[in-house]
PDB file of C-alpha atoms in Angstrom:
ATOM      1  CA  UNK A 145     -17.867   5.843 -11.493  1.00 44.00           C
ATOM      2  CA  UNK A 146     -19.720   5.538  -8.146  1.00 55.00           C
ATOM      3  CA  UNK A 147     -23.056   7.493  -7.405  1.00 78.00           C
ATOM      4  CA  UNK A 148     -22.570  10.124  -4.756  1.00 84.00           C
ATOM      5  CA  UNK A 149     -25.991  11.324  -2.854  1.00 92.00           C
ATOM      6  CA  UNK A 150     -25.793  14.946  -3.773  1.00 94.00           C
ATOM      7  CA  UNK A 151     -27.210  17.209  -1.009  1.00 95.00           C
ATOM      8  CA  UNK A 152     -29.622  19.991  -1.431  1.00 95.00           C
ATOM      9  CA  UNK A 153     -28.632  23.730   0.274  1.00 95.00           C
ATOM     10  CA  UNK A 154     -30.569  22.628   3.340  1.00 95.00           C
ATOM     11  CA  UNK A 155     -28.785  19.837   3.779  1.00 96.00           C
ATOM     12  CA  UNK A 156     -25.287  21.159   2.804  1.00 96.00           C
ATOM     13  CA  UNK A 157     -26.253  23.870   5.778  1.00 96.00           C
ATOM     14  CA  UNK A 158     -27.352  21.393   8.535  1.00 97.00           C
ATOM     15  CA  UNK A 159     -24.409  18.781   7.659  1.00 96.00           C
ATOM     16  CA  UNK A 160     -22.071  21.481   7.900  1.00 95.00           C
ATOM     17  CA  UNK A 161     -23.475  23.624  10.400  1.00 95.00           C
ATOM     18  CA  UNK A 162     -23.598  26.562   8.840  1.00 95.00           C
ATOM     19  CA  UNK A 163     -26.584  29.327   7.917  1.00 96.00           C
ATOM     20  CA  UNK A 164     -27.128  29.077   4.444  1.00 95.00           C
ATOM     21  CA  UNK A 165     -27.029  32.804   3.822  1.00 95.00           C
ATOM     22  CA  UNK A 166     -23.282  32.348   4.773  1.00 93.00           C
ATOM     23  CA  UNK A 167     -23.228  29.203   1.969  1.00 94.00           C
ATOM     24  CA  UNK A 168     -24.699  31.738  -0.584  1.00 93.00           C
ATOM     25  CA  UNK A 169     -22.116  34.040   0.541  1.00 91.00           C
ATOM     26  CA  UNK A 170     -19.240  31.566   0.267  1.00 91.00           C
ATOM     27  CA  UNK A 171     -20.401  30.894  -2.990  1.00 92.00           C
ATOM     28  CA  UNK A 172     -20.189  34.569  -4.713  1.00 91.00           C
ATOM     29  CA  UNK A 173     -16.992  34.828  -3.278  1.00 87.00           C
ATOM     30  CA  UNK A 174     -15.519  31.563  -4.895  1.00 87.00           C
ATOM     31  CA  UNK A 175     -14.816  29.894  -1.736  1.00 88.00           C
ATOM     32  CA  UNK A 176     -16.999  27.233  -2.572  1.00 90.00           C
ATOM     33  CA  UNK A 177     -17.322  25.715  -5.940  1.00 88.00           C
ATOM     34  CA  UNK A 178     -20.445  25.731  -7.783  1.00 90.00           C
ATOM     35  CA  UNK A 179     -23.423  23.199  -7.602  1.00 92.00           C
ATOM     36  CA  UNK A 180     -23.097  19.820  -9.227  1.00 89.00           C
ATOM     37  CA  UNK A 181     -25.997  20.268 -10.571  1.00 91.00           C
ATOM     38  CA  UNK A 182     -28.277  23.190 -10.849  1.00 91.00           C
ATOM     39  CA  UNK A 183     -32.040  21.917 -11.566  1.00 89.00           C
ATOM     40  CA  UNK A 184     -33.778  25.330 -11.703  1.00 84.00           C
ATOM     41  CA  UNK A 185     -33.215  29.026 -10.796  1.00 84.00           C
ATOM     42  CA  UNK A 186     -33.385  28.391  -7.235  1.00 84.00           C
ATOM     43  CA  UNK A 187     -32.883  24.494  -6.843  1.00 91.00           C
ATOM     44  CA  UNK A 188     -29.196  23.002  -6.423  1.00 93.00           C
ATOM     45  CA  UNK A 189     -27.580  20.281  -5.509  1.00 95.00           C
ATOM     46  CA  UNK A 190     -23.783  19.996  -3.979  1.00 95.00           C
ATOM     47  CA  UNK A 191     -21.557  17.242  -3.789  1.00 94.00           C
ATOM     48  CA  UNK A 192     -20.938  15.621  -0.097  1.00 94.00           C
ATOM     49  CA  UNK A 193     -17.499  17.153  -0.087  1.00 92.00           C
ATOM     50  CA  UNK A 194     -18.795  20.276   0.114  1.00 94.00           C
ATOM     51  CA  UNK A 195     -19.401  19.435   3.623  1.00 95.00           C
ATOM     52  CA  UNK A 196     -16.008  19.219   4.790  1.00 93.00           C
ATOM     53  CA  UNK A 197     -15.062  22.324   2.360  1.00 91.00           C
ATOM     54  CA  UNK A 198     -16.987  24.509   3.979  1.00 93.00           C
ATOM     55  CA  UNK A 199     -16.010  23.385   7.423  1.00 92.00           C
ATOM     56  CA  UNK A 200     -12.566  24.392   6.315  1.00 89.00           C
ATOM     57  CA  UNK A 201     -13.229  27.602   5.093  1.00 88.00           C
ATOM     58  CA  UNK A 202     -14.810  28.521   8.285  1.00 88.00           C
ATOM     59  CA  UNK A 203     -11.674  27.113  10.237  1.00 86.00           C
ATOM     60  CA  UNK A 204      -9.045  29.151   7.600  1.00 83.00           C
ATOM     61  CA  UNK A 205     -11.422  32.444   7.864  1.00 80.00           C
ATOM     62  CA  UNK A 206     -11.276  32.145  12.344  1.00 81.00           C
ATOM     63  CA  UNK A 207      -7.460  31.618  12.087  1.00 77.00           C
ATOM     64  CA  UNK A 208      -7.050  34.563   9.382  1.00 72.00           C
ATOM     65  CA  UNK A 209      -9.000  36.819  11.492  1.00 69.00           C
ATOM     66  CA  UNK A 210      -7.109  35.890  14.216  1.00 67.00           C
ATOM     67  CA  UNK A 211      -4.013  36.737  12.731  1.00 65.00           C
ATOM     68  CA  UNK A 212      -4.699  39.423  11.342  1.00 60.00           C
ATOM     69  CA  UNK A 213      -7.059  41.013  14.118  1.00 62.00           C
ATOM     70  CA  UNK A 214      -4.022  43.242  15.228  1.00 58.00           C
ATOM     71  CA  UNK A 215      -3.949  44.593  11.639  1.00 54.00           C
ATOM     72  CA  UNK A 216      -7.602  45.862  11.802  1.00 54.00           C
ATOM     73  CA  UNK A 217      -6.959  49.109   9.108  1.00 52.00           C
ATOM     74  CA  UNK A 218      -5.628  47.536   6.702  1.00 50.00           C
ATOM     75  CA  UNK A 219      -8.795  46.271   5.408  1.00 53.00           C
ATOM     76  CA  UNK A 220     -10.952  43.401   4.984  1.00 58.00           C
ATOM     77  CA  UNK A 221      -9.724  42.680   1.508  1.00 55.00           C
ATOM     78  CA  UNK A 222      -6.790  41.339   2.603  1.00 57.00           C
ATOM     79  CA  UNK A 223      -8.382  39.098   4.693  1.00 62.00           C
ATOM     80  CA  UNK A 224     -10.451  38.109   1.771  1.00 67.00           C
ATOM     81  CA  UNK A 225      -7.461  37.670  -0.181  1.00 69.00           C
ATOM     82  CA  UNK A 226      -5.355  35.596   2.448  1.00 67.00           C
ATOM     83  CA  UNK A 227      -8.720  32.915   3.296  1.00 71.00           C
ATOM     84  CA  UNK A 228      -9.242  32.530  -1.098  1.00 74.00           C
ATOM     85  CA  UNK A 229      -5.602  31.310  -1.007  1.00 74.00           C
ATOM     86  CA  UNK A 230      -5.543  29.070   2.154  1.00 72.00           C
ATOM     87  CA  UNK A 231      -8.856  27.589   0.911  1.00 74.00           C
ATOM     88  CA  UNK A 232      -7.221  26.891  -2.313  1.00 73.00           C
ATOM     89  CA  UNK A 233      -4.074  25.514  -0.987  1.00 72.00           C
ATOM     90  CA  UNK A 234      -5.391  23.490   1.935  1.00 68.00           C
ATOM     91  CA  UNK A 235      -8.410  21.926  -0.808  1.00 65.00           C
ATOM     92  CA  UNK A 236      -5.406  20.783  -3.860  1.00 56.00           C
ATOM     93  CA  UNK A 237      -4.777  16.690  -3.332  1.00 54.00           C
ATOM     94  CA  UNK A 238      -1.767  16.103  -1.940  1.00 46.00           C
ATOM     95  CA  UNK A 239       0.526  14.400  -5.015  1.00 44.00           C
TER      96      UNK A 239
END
């Protein structure tokens, strides 16, 4: 098995660009998967493919709220619904 470099928040945040407030967020809603390893109450570490996995959520969350801007009232937990499936579709290997 090879030995990955596992990132801490701060560096999940400034790999991928992202705040980590919106991480945390992506996290409660199960858009990203848990830490790899959780060395204390607030001290975690994430594998490096978290990186691109949270780069895709943000792309999948801008094109669901694009589509379904002219849908407004229906609510946001559809939107919610629609980005937990694409994230879970577009992150399965390809058989």
């Amino acid at each position: 098995m090879t030995d990955v470099a596992l990132l801490k928040m701060s560096e999940l945040a400034a790999q991928s660009g992202l705040p980590a407030p919106t991480i945390q967020h992506y996290l409660r809603e199960g858009l990203l998967p848990a830490p790899t390893v959780r060395t204390g109450r607030s001290m975690a570490w994430y594998h490096p493919s978290s990186v691109e996995r949270l780069k895709l959520v943000r792309r999948l969350q801008r094109l669901v709220h694009h589509v379904l801007q002219p849908a407004a009232p229906v609510g946001a937990h559809i939107q919610r619904a629609h980005l937990q499936a694409l994230v879970t579709a577009y992150a399965m290997p390809a058989d």
